[in-house]
Amino acid sequence: MNFDIPEHIVLLQDTLRRFVARHMPRESAARWDKENHFPREVFKQLADLGLLGLTFPEKYGGTGRDILATLVVIEELSRRSLAVSVPYIMGSCYAGMNLLECGSERQKRELLPKVASGDLIFAYGWSEPDVGADVASVKTRATRVGNHVVINGSKRFCSGADICDYIYTLVRSSDSEAKSGALSFVLVPPHTPGVTITRIESLGMKGAATTDVTFTDVRVPIENVMNEEAGWNRGWSMISGAGLDVEKLEVAAISLGLAAAALDDAWDYAQQRTQFGRPISEYQSIRHKLADMKTQVHAARLVTHHAAWLANEGRRCGVETSMAKLFAAETAKSVALDAQTIFGAYGYVKDFDIERNVRDALLMPIIGGSSAIQRNNIANWLGLGRSK
Ligand SMILES: Cc1cc2nc3c(=O)[nH]c(=O)nc-3n(C[C@H](O)[C@H](O)[C@H](O)COP(=O)(O)OP(=O)(O)OC[C@H]3O[C@@H](n4cnc5c(N)ncnc54)[C@H](O)[C@@H]3O)c2cc1C
């Protein structure tokens, strides 16, 4: 076994830390959060560094599929601001990975170079008012009319719909009861007539604002179905493929960034804040809390990087990616809340980043398959018996 971080990853971390210090100062991150603003100019600079092409090969304009590198970018950006890291995922992962794995050759050649240049991001239109974890039960309906698809229905929690280029919309495309033959994915430009987007006020994850989207007789050409004609009614296999494993890891990487930032800030604050004539870092309750937080973050990083390595090797990793998502998301929540405790009253006001960090971290166990769903996956896929 070799636990050394590869040299190209160390270089990447170094580059990103300099990038974040220069282009994403703390004051800007606080403003993007307050204004629910996507700093597109910062995102475009990530493309200039070649970071949006880390998920697909050079022949489509990328730099080669490197899942660990992708996760390191997500973690480093998330340490400072989800207003940049979430759109990064919408480009490199939502668009890049789905097009590479599921798109037609024409879609890959036409769209992947735009992902690499920072000119194409997807928003996920999967959840609906009555559809959460059970995505296969979506009701938004798509019907074929000649060479077009007509869509009617509504999506909830479609994050970034008003900043994206395509809503990657999961639709019911046949009356079949089986999951496998009834769903399709359609790429819907958000400005298509009949699309209405309304922002939802959320606690955190500002920048790629979450939205309600309604589709009223929305018409797009059949070329906009993922994998075109061959993708019609093949949506379920696109959800349950390797992309799902990486999607869990994306949330694990955001969680790692949030946890690491909360830990670093609390570590520094504990040494600066003096009460009863001593830095609070001298009190055992604070020392033990910080030692536990360090341990949790280290363990979360190991489990996430191990799952990333399996995924990059193309090995089966459904259990490991669920473990990584579960553990990293719960770590982000508990580390952020512990950090807030160390900040005391200052953890509850907007003077420090920890207040935003807590709001963002509370989301991690909810999105990308809740902690309960990951526990179900782990127990079911490891064959844990139950009475009939
Ligand atoms: C800020 C934000 C951004 C989001 N962005 C997007 C997005 O871009 N695109 C998108 O499509 N969706 C998005 N979502 C939706 C998110 O993916 C949903 O939270 C998810 O689909 C689960 O749905 P739900 O939260 O309504 O929970 P439900 O599925 O209704 O579950 C409710 C509760 O029951 C539990 N539960 C459900 N089923 C089971 C089960 N089988 N076993 C045990 N427990 C179970 C859950 O863990 C949860 O605690 C976003 C949500 C938020 C809050």
GROMACS .gro file of C-alpha atoms and ligand atoms in nm:
model
  441
    1MET     CA    1   0.000   0.000   0.000
    2ASN     CA    2   0.114   0.351  -0.079
    3PHE     CA    3  -0.059   0.642   0.091
    4ASP     CA    4   0.165   0.912  -0.061
    5ILE     CA    5  -0.039   1.179  -0.234
    6PRO     CA    6   0.064   1.174  -0.604
    7GLU     CA    7   0.289   1.462  -0.706
    8HIS     CA    8   0.042   1.603  -0.961
    9ILE     CA    9  -0.223   1.620  -0.686
   10VAL     CA   10   0.012   1.808  -0.451
   11LEU     CA   11   0.084   2.055  -0.732
   12LEU     CA   12  -0.286   2.090  -0.804
   13GLN     CA   13  -0.364   2.161  -0.436
   14ASP     CA   14  -0.092   2.422  -0.430
   15THR     CA   15  -0.222   2.590  -0.748
   16LEU     CA   16  -0.577   2.593  -0.613
   17ARG     CA   17  -0.478   2.738  -0.276
   18ARG     CA   18  -0.306   3.025  -0.457
   19PHE     CA   19  -0.606   3.063  -0.688
   20VAL     CA   20  -0.850   3.078  -0.395
   21ALA     CA   21  -0.635   3.329  -0.203
   22ARG     CA   22  -0.612   3.554  -0.510
   23HIS     CA   23  -0.954   3.525  -0.676
   24MET     CA   24  -1.183   3.415  -0.392
   25PRO     CA   25  -1.098   3.628  -0.086
   26ARG     CA   26  -1.313   3.581   0.225
   27GLU     CA   27  -1.493   3.915   0.174
   28SER     CA   28  -1.600   3.810  -0.178
   29ALA     CA   29  -1.722   3.470  -0.057
   30ALA     CA   30  -1.933   3.643   0.212
   31ARG     CA   31  -2.081   3.877  -0.051
   32TRP     CA   32  -2.164   3.596  -0.298
   33ASP     CA   33  -2.342   3.417  -0.013
   34LYS     CA   34  -2.534   3.728   0.094
   35GLU     CA   35  -2.638   3.816  -0.263
   36ASN     CA   36  -2.690   3.454  -0.376
   37HIS     CA   37  -2.456   3.542  -0.662
   38PHE     CA   38  -2.262   3.320  -0.907
   39PRO     CA   39  -1.923   3.482  -0.982
   40ARG     CA   40  -1.901   3.366  -1.342
   41GLU     CA   41  -1.571   3.550  -1.400
   42VAL     CA   42  -1.401   3.337  -1.130
   43PHE     CA   43  -1.551   3.021  -1.278
   44LYS     CA   44  -1.415   3.116  -1.623
   45GLN     CA   45  -1.067   3.150  -1.476
   46LEU     CA   46  -1.090   2.786  -1.361
   47ALA     CA   47  -1.152   2.695  -1.725
   48ASP     CA   48  -0.845   2.897  -1.828
   49LEU     CA   49  -0.641   2.674  -1.592
   50GLY     CA   50  -0.776   2.364  -1.772
   51LEU     CA   51  -0.962   2.244  -1.463
   52LEU     CA   52  -1.303   2.201  -1.625
   53GLY     CA   53  -1.173   1.926  -1.852
   54LEU     CA   54  -1.052   1.690  -1.576
   55THR     CA   55  -1.339   1.448  -1.634
   56PHE     CA   56  -1.302   1.366  -2.006
   57PRO     CA   57  -1.030   1.286  -2.260
   58GLU     CA   58  -0.823   1.516  -2.477
   59LYS     CA   59  -0.998   1.415  -2.797
   60TYR     CA   60  -1.306   1.602  -2.667
   61GLY     CA   61  -1.107   1.901  -2.541
   62GLY     CA   62  -1.050   1.768  -2.189
   63THR     CA   63  -0.732   1.684  -2.000
   64GLY     CA   64  -0.810   1.317  -1.923
   65ARG     CA   65  -1.042   1.154  -1.673
   66ASP     CA   66  -0.894   1.195  -1.323
   67ILE     CA   67  -1.153   1.152  -1.048
   68LEU     CA   68  -0.918   1.220  -0.755
   69ALA     CA   69  -0.801   1.546  -0.917
   70THR     CA   70  -1.165   1.647  -0.977
   71LEU     CA   71  -1.247   1.585  -0.610
   72VAL     CA   72  -0.943   1.781  -0.495
   73VAL     CA   73  -1.061   2.081  -0.701
   74ILE     CA   74  -1.409   2.052  -0.546
   75GLU     CA   75  -1.265   2.027  -0.192
   76GLU     CA   76  -1.029   2.324  -0.230
   77LEU     CA   77  -1.299   2.549  -0.381
   78SER     CA   78  -1.554   2.438  -0.120
   79ARG     CA   79  -1.319   2.540   0.159
   80ARG     CA   80  -1.393   2.898   0.058
   81SER     CA   81  -1.721   2.912  -0.136
   82LEU     CA   82  -1.994   2.685  -0.270
   83ALA     CA   83  -2.085   2.969  -0.509
   84VAL     CA   84  -1.784   2.854  -0.716
   85SER     CA   85  -1.752   2.483  -0.627
   86VAL     CA   86  -2.114   2.392  -0.708
   87PRO     CA   87  -2.106   2.551  -1.058
   88TYR     CA   88  -1.770   2.376  -1.105
   89ILE     CA   89  -1.950   2.044  -1.041
   90MET     CA   90  -2.234   2.150  -1.275
   91GLY     CA   91  -1.976   2.191  -1.551
   92SER     CA   92  -1.707   1.928  -1.508
   93CYS     CA   93  -1.923   1.656  -1.351
   94TYR     CA   94  -2.291   1.707  -1.436
   95ALA     CA   95  -2.221   1.806  -1.796
   96GLY     CA   96  -1.875   1.654  -1.852
   97MET     CA   97  -1.924   1.312  -1.700
   98ASN     CA   98  -2.281   1.258  -1.817
   99LEU     CA   99  -2.202   1.357  -2.175
  100LEU     CA  100  -1.894   1.136  -2.179
  101GLU     CA  101  -2.076   0.834  -2.037
  102CYS     CA  102  -2.419   0.872  -2.193
  103GLY     CA  103  -2.404   1.115  -2.486
  104SER     CA  104  -2.403   1.038  -2.859
  105GLU     CA  105  -2.076   1.087  -3.047
  106ARG     CA  106  -2.219   1.408  -3.200
  107GLN     CA  107  -2.318   1.543  -2.855
  108LYS     CA  108  -1.972   1.466  -2.715
  109ARG     CA  109  -1.790   1.635  -3.004
  110GLU     CA  110  -2.016   1.940  -3.000
  111LEU     CA  111  -2.069   1.994  -2.627
  112LEU     CA  112  -1.765   1.864  -2.435
  113PRO     CA  113  -1.524   2.130  -2.572
  114LYS     CA  114  -1.771   2.392  -2.442
  115VAL     CA  115  -1.760   2.229  -2.097
  116ALA     CA  116  -1.379   2.254  -2.101
  117SER     CA  117  -1.391   2.624  -2.195
  118GLY     CA  118  -1.638   2.704  -1.915
  119ASP     CA  119  -1.920   2.778  -2.161
  120LEU     CA  120  -2.156   2.495  -2.072
  121ILE     CA  121  -2.306   2.387  -1.741
  122PHE     CA  122  -2.598   2.157  -1.658
  123ALA     CA  123  -2.852   2.198  -1.378
  124TYR     CA  124  -3.009   1.874  -1.252
  125GLY     CA  125  -3.386   1.869  -1.295
  126TRP     CA  126  -3.459   1.541  -1.118
  127SER     CA  127  -3.653   1.612  -0.795
  128GLU     CA  128  -4.021   1.711  -0.817
  129PRO     CA  129  -4.272   1.838  -0.562
  130ASP     CA  130  -4.374   1.478  -0.481
  131VAL     CA  131  -4.053   1.306  -0.585
  132GLY     CA  132  -3.745   1.302  -0.362
  133ALA     CA  133  -3.531   0.992  -0.304
  134ASP     CA  134  -3.753   0.781  -0.533
  135VAL     CA  135  -3.645   0.956  -0.855
  136ALA     CA  136  -3.774   0.678  -1.077
  137SER     CA  137  -4.129   0.793  -0.994
  138VAL     CA  138  -4.097   1.130  -1.175
  139LYS     CA  139  -4.419   1.258  -1.330
  140THR     CA  140  -4.287   1.527  -1.568
  141ARG     CA  141  -4.402   1.393  -1.902
  142ALA     CA  142  -4.230   1.401  -2.241
  143THR     CA  143  -4.405   1.298  -2.563
  144ARG     CA  144  -4.274   1.264  -2.917
  145VAL     CA  145  -4.426   1.493  -3.179
  146GLY     CA  146  -4.248   1.435  -3.510
  147ASN     CA  147  -3.881   1.524  -3.463
  148HIS     CA  148  -3.954   1.706  -3.140
  149VAL     CA  149  -4.014   1.627  -2.774
  150VAL     CA  150  -4.286   1.815  -2.586
  151ILE     CA  151  -4.246   1.842  -2.207
  152ASN     CA  152  -4.506   1.922  -1.938
  153GLY     CA  153  -4.458   1.909  -1.562
  154SER     CA  154  -4.260   2.064  -1.279
  155LYS     CA  155  -3.930   2.023  -1.101
  156ARG     CA  156  -3.833   2.128  -0.747
  157PHE     CA  157  -3.494   2.214  -0.601
  158CYS     CA  158  -3.338   2.251  -0.947
  159SER     CA  159  -3.019   2.426  -0.837
  160GLY     CA  160  -2.859   2.668  -1.079
  161ALA     CA  161  -3.145   2.655  -1.334
  162ASP     CA  162  -3.113   3.031  -1.386
  163ILE     CA  163  -2.736   3.021  -1.451
  164CYS     CA  164  -2.713   2.701  -1.656
  165ASP     CA  165  -2.706   2.629  -2.029
  166TYR     CA  166  -2.918   2.314  -2.011
  167ILE     CA  167  -3.152   2.173  -1.749
  168TYR     CA  168  -3.068   1.801  -1.748
  169THR     CA  169  -3.430   1.700  -1.712
  170LEU     CA  170  -3.544   1.355  -1.605
  171VAL     CA  171  -3.878   1.280  -1.773
  172ARG     CA  172  -4.131   1.000  -1.801
  173SER     CA  173  -4.127   0.914  -2.169
  174SER     CA  174  -4.346   0.603  -2.187
  175ASP     CA  175  -4.638   0.443  -2.002
  176SER     CA  176  -4.429   0.137  -1.912
  177GLU     CA  177  -4.438   0.060  -1.538
  178ALA     CA  178  -4.081  -0.073  -1.542
  179LYS     CA  179  -3.812   0.178  -1.441
  180SER     CA  180  -3.583   0.052  -1.712
  181GLY     CA  181  -3.799   0.142  -2.013
  182ALA     CA  182  -3.991   0.450  -1.905
  183LEU     CA  183  -3.748   0.735  -1.844
  184SER     CA  184  -3.535   0.965  -2.058
  185PHE     CA  185  -3.307   1.263  -2.005
  186VAL     CA  186  -3.370   1.575  -2.211
  187LEU     CA  187  -3.138   1.877  -2.236
  188VAL     CA  188  -3.366   2.179  -2.201
  189PRO     CA  189  -3.220   2.529  -2.251
  190PRO     CA  190  -3.365   2.740  -1.966
  191HIS     CA  191  -3.478   3.018  -2.202
  192THR     CA  192  -3.697   2.787  -2.414
  193PRO     CA  193  -4.057   2.920  -2.439
  194GLY     CA  194  -4.274   2.749  -2.176
  195VAL     CA  195  -3.999   2.719  -1.911
  196THR     CA  196  -4.062   2.918  -1.591
  197ILE     CA  197  -3.797   2.942  -1.320
  198THR     CA  198  -3.863   3.074  -0.966
  199ARG     CA  199  -3.598   3.093  -0.696
  200ILE     CA  200  -3.655   2.913  -0.363
  201GLU     CA  201  -3.513   3.085  -0.054
  202SER     CA  202  -3.278   2.833   0.108
  203LEU     CA  203  -3.063   2.833   0.423
  204GLY     CA  204  -2.732   2.776   0.243
  205MET     CA  205  -2.560   2.670  -0.081
  206LYS     CA  206  -2.592   3.020  -0.224
  207GLY     CA  207  -2.459   3.109  -0.569
  208ALA     CA  208  -2.622   2.825  -0.761
  209ALA     CA  209  -2.963   2.921  -0.623
  210THR     CA  210  -3.211   2.637  -0.597
  211THR     CA  211  -3.532   2.686  -0.795
  212ASP     CA  212  -3.876   2.564  -0.894
  213VAL     CA  213  -3.903   2.497  -1.268
  214THR     CA  214  -4.226   2.444  -1.460
  215PHE     CA  215  -4.253   2.316  -1.816
  216THR     CA  216  -4.563   2.409  -2.017
  217ASP     CA  217  -4.566   2.258  -2.368
  218VAL     CA  218  -4.188   2.301  -2.390
  219ARG     CA  219  -4.063   2.188  -2.734
  220VAL     CA  220  -3.707   2.079  -2.803
  221PRO     CA  221  -3.564   1.876  -3.095
  222ILE     CA  222  -3.505   1.502  -3.052
  223GLU     CA  223  -3.129   1.580  -3.076
  224ASN     CA  224  -3.164   1.721  -2.723
  225VAL     CA  225  -3.247   1.378  -2.578
  226MET     CA  226  -2.933   1.242  -2.410
  227ASN     CA  227  -2.786   0.997  -2.664
  228GLU     CA  228  -3.049   1.122  -2.911
  229GLU     CA  229  -3.277   0.856  -3.067
  230ALA     CA  230  -3.088   0.573  -2.894
  231GLY     CA  231  -3.140   0.736  -2.553
  232TRP     CA  232  -3.521   0.751  -2.571
  233ASN     CA  233  -3.658   0.548  -2.276
  234ARG     CA  234  -3.303   0.461  -2.165
  235GLY     CA  235  -3.280   0.715  -1.882
  236TRP     CA  236  -3.277   0.468  -1.593
  237SER     CA  237  -2.953   0.306  -1.707
  238MET     CA  238  -2.801   0.657  -1.726
  239ILE     CA  239  -2.891   0.723  -1.360
  240SER     CA  240  -2.778   0.392  -1.223
  241GLY     CA  241  -2.442   0.382  -1.408
  242ALA     CA  242  -2.097   0.485  -1.288
  243GLY     CA  243  -2.202   0.853  -1.277
  244LEU     CA  244  -2.401   0.785  -0.959
  245ASP     CA  245  -2.086   0.673  -0.778
  246VAL     CA  246  -1.905   0.992  -0.873
  247GLU     CA  247  -2.207   1.203  -0.778
  248LYS     CA  248  -2.185   1.068  -0.424
  249LEU     CA  249  -1.814   1.151  -0.421
  250GLU     CA  250  -1.881   1.508  -0.537
  251VAL     CA  251  -2.092   1.569  -0.225
  252ALA     CA  252  -1.826   1.394  -0.015
  253ALA     CA  253  -1.566   1.636  -0.157
  254ILE     CA  254  -1.780   1.945  -0.084
  255SER     CA  255  -1.825   1.807   0.268
  256LEU     CA  256  -1.451   1.762   0.310
  257GLY     CA  257  -1.391   2.123   0.204
  258LEU     CA  258  -1.652   2.254   0.449
  259ALA     CA  259  -1.521   2.039   0.735
  260ALA     CA  260  -1.157   2.130   0.668
  261ALA     CA  261  -1.239   2.503   0.657
  262ALA     CA  262  -1.439   2.488   0.982
  263LEU     CA  263  -1.160   2.296   1.152
  264ASP     CA  264  -0.884   2.535   1.036
  265ASP     CA  265  -1.081   2.841   1.144
  266ALA     CA  266  -1.167   2.693   1.485
  267TRP     CA  267  -0.806   2.578   1.536
  268ASP     CA  268  -0.679   2.934   1.478
  269TYR     CA  269  -0.956   3.099   1.678
  270ALA     CA  270  -0.896   2.874   1.981
  271GLN     CA  271  -0.536   2.996   1.997
  272GLN     CA  272  -0.631   3.363   1.964
  273ARG     CA  273  -0.933   3.386   2.193
  274THR     CA  274  -0.836   3.444   2.554
  275GLN     CA  275  -1.066   3.387   2.853
  276PHE     CA  276  -0.974   3.370   3.224
  277GLY     CA  277  -0.624   3.486   3.126
  278ARG     CA  278  -0.545   3.197   2.888
  279PRO     CA  279  -0.607   3.106   2.523
  280ILE     CA  280  -0.911   2.879   2.517
  281SER     CA  281  -0.695   2.621   2.331
  282GLU     CA  282  -0.542   2.544   2.672
  283TYR     CA  283  -0.872   2.410   2.808
  284GLN     CA  284  -0.907   2.035   2.777
  285SER     CA  285  -1.266   2.048   2.647
  286ILE     CA  286  -1.150   2.259   2.351
  287ARG     CA  287  -0.830   2.058   2.291
  288HIS     CA  288  -1.020   1.729   2.282
  289LYS     CA  289  -1.286   1.869   2.052
  290LEU     CA  290  -1.022   1.992   1.806
  291ALA     CA  291  -0.834   1.660   1.823
  292ASP     CA  292  -1.159   1.474   1.745
  293MET     CA  293  -1.233   1.711   1.456
  294LYS     CA  294  -0.883   1.657   1.310
  295THR     CA  295  -0.935   1.280   1.332
  296GLN     CA  296  -1.279   1.292   1.171
  297VAL     CA  297  -1.158   1.504   0.877
  298HIS     CA  298  -0.856   1.279   0.824
  299ALA     CA  299  -1.075   0.967   0.824
  300ALA     CA  300  -1.330   1.128   0.589
  301ARG     CA  301  -1.054   1.217   0.345
  302LEU     CA  302  -0.912   0.863   0.349
  303VAL     CA  303  -1.248   0.697   0.287
  304THR     CA  304  -1.328   0.945   0.008
  305HIS     CA  305  -0.990   0.913  -0.166
  306HIS     CA  306  -1.007   0.534  -0.146
  307ALA     CA  307  -1.348   0.533  -0.313
  308ALA     CA  308  -1.219   0.781  -0.575
  309TRP     CA  309  -0.930   0.549  -0.653
  310LEU     CA  310  -1.169   0.255  -0.700
  311ALA     CA  311  -1.394   0.466  -0.925
  312ASN     CA  312  -1.099   0.586  -1.133
  313GLU     CA  313  -0.983   0.227  -1.180
  314GLY     CA  314  -1.330   0.140  -1.308
  315ARG     CA  315  -1.386  -0.108  -1.024
  316ARG     CA  316  -1.718  -0.172  -0.850
  317CYS     CA  317  -1.744   0.085  -0.574
  318GLY     CA  318  -2.114   0.139  -0.493
  319VAL     CA  319  -2.066   0.043  -0.127
  320GLU     CA  320  -1.745   0.244  -0.084
  321THR     CA  321  -1.890   0.556  -0.250
  322SER     CA  322  -2.198   0.533  -0.025
  323MET     CA  323  -1.971   0.497   0.280
  324ALA     CA  324  -1.769   0.799   0.168
  325LYS     CA  325  -2.078   1.012   0.106
  326LEU     CA  326  -2.236   0.908   0.439
  327PHE     CA  327  -1.923   0.958   0.648
  328ALA     CA  328  -1.799   1.280   0.487
  329ALA     CA  329  -2.144   1.444   0.495
  330GLU     CA  330  -2.202   1.357   0.862
  331THR     CA  331  -1.846   1.471   0.938
  332ALA     CA  332  -1.909   1.809   0.774
  333LYS     CA  333  -2.220   1.857   0.986
  334SER     CA  334  -2.063   1.753   1.316
  335VAL     CA  335  -1.731   1.934   1.258
  336ALA     CA  336  -1.907   2.256   1.156
  337LEU     CA  337  -2.129   2.243   1.467
  338ASP     CA  338  -1.828   2.170   1.691
  339ALA     CA  339  -1.640   2.460   1.532
  340GLN     CA  340  -1.939   2.684   1.598
  341THR     CA  341  -1.930   2.579   1.964
  342ILE     CA  342  -1.561   2.678   1.984
  343PHE     CA  343  -1.643   3.020   1.838
  344GLY     CA  344  -1.910   3.065   2.108
  345ALA     CA  345  -2.129   3.370   2.044
  346TYR     CA  346  -1.910   3.465   1.747
  347GLY     CA  347  -2.012   3.141   1.579
  348TYR     CA  348  -2.370   3.264   1.567
  349VAL     CA  349  -2.314   3.600   1.397
  350LYS     CA  350  -2.188   3.688   1.050
  351ASP     CA  351  -1.849   3.830   1.160
  352PHE     CA  352  -1.680   3.498   1.078
  353ASP     CA  353  -1.719   3.241   0.796
  354ILE     CA  354  -1.827   2.971   1.040
  355GLU     CA  355  -2.189   3.095   1.034
  356ARG     CA  356  -2.207   3.031   0.655
  357ASN     CA  357  -2.013   2.709   0.692
  358VAL     CA  358  -2.273   2.570   0.935
  359ARG     CA  359  -2.561   2.660   0.699
  360ASP     CA  360  -2.384   2.491   0.407
  361ALA     CA  361  -2.276   2.183   0.605
  362LEU     CA  362  -2.632   2.110   0.724
  363LEU     CA  363  -2.724   2.040   0.360
  364MET     CA  364  -2.464   1.769   0.302
  365PRO     CA  365  -2.652   1.476   0.462
  366ILE     CA  366  -2.965   1.572   0.261
  367ILE     CA  367  -2.848   1.607  -0.102
  368GLY     CA  368  -2.696   1.346  -0.334
  369GLY     CA  369  -2.887   1.066  -0.156
  370SER     CA  370  -2.959   1.127   0.213
  371SER     CA  371  -2.766   0.955   0.491
  372ALA     CA  372  -3.059   0.713   0.536
  373ILE     CA  373  -3.044   0.620   0.167
  374GLN     CA  374  -2.667   0.561   0.187
  375ARG     CA  375  -2.718   0.338   0.495
  376ASN     CA  376  -2.984   0.145   0.299
  377ASN     CA  377  -2.740   0.104   0.007
  378ILE     CA  378  -2.459  -0.021   0.231
  379ALA     CA  379  -2.676  -0.274   0.416
  380ASN     CA  380  -2.859  -0.394   0.103
  381TRP     CA  381  -2.555  -0.420  -0.123
  382LEU     CA  382  -2.358  -0.607   0.144
  383GLY     CA  383  -2.648  -0.856   0.163
  384LEU     CA  384  -2.755  -0.786   0.521
  385GLY     CA  385  -3.034  -1.036   0.581
  386ARG     CA  386  -3.382  -0.949   0.702
  387SER     CA  387  -3.681  -1.165   0.795
  388LYS     CA  388  -3.942  -1.204   0.521
  389LIG     C1  389  -3.047   2.329  -0.140
  389LIG     C2  390  -3.093   2.209  -0.216
  389LIG     C3  391  -3.044   2.187  -0.345
  389LIG     C4  392  -3.090   2.078  -0.419
  389LIG     N1  393  -3.049   2.066  -0.549
  389LIG     C5  394  -3.106   1.973  -0.628
  389LIG     C6  395  -3.081   1.970  -0.768
  389LIG     O1  396  -3.003   2.050  -0.821
  389LIG     N2  397  -3.147   1.881  -0.845
  389LIG     C7  398  -3.236   1.792  -0.793
  389LIG     O2  399  -3.293   1.713  -0.868
  389LIG     N3  400  -3.262   1.790  -0.658
  389LIG     C8  401  -3.200   1.878  -0.577
  389LIG     N4  402  -3.227   1.880  -0.442
  389LIG     C9  403  -3.318   1.783  -0.389
  389LIG    C10  404  -3.246   1.677  -0.313
  389LIG     O3  405  -3.172   1.595  -0.400
  389LIG    C11  406  -3.355   1.603  -0.235
  389LIG     O4  407  -3.333   1.640  -0.104
  389LIG    C12  408  -3.357   1.459  -0.254
  389LIG     O5  409  -3.409   1.435  -0.381
  389LIG    C13  410  -3.440   1.388  -0.148
  389LIG     O6  411  -3.570   1.437  -0.145
  389LIG     P1  412  -3.637   1.495  -0.013
  389LIG     O7  413  -3.535   1.578   0.058
  389LIG     O8  414  -3.764   1.558  -0.051
  389LIG     O9  415  -3.658   1.373   0.083
  389LIG     P2  416  -3.754   1.248   0.076
  389LIG    O10  417  -3.706   1.152  -0.026
  389LIG    O11  418  -3.895   1.292   0.071
  389LIG    O12  419  -3.723   1.188   0.219
  389LIG    C14  420  -3.768   1.249   0.341
  389LIG    C15  421  -3.699   1.178   0.458
  389LIG    O13  422  -3.727   1.038   0.451
  389LIG    C16  423  -3.606   0.965   0.442
  389LIG     N5  424  -3.625   0.853   0.347
  389LIG    C17  425  -3.677   0.858   0.222
  389LIG     N6  426  -3.678   0.736   0.167
  389LIG    C18  427  -3.624   0.651   0.259
  389LIG    C19  428  -3.597   0.511   0.261
  389LIG     N7  429  -3.622   0.433   0.157
  389LIG     N8  430  -3.540   0.459   0.373
  389LIG    C20  431  -3.511   0.537   0.479
  389LIG     N9  432  -3.536   0.670   0.484
  389LIG    C21  433  -3.592   0.726   0.375
  389LIG    C22  434  -3.500   1.062   0.391
  389LIG    O14  435  -3.369   1.026   0.433
  389LIG    C23  436  -3.546   1.192   0.455
  389LIG    O15  437  -3.498   1.200   0.588
  389LIG    C24  438  -3.180   1.987  -0.362
  389LIG    C25  439  -3.225   2.007  -0.231
  389LIG    C26  440  -3.183   2.116  -0.160
  389LIG    C27  441  -3.236   2.137  -0.022
   0.00000   0.00000   0.00000
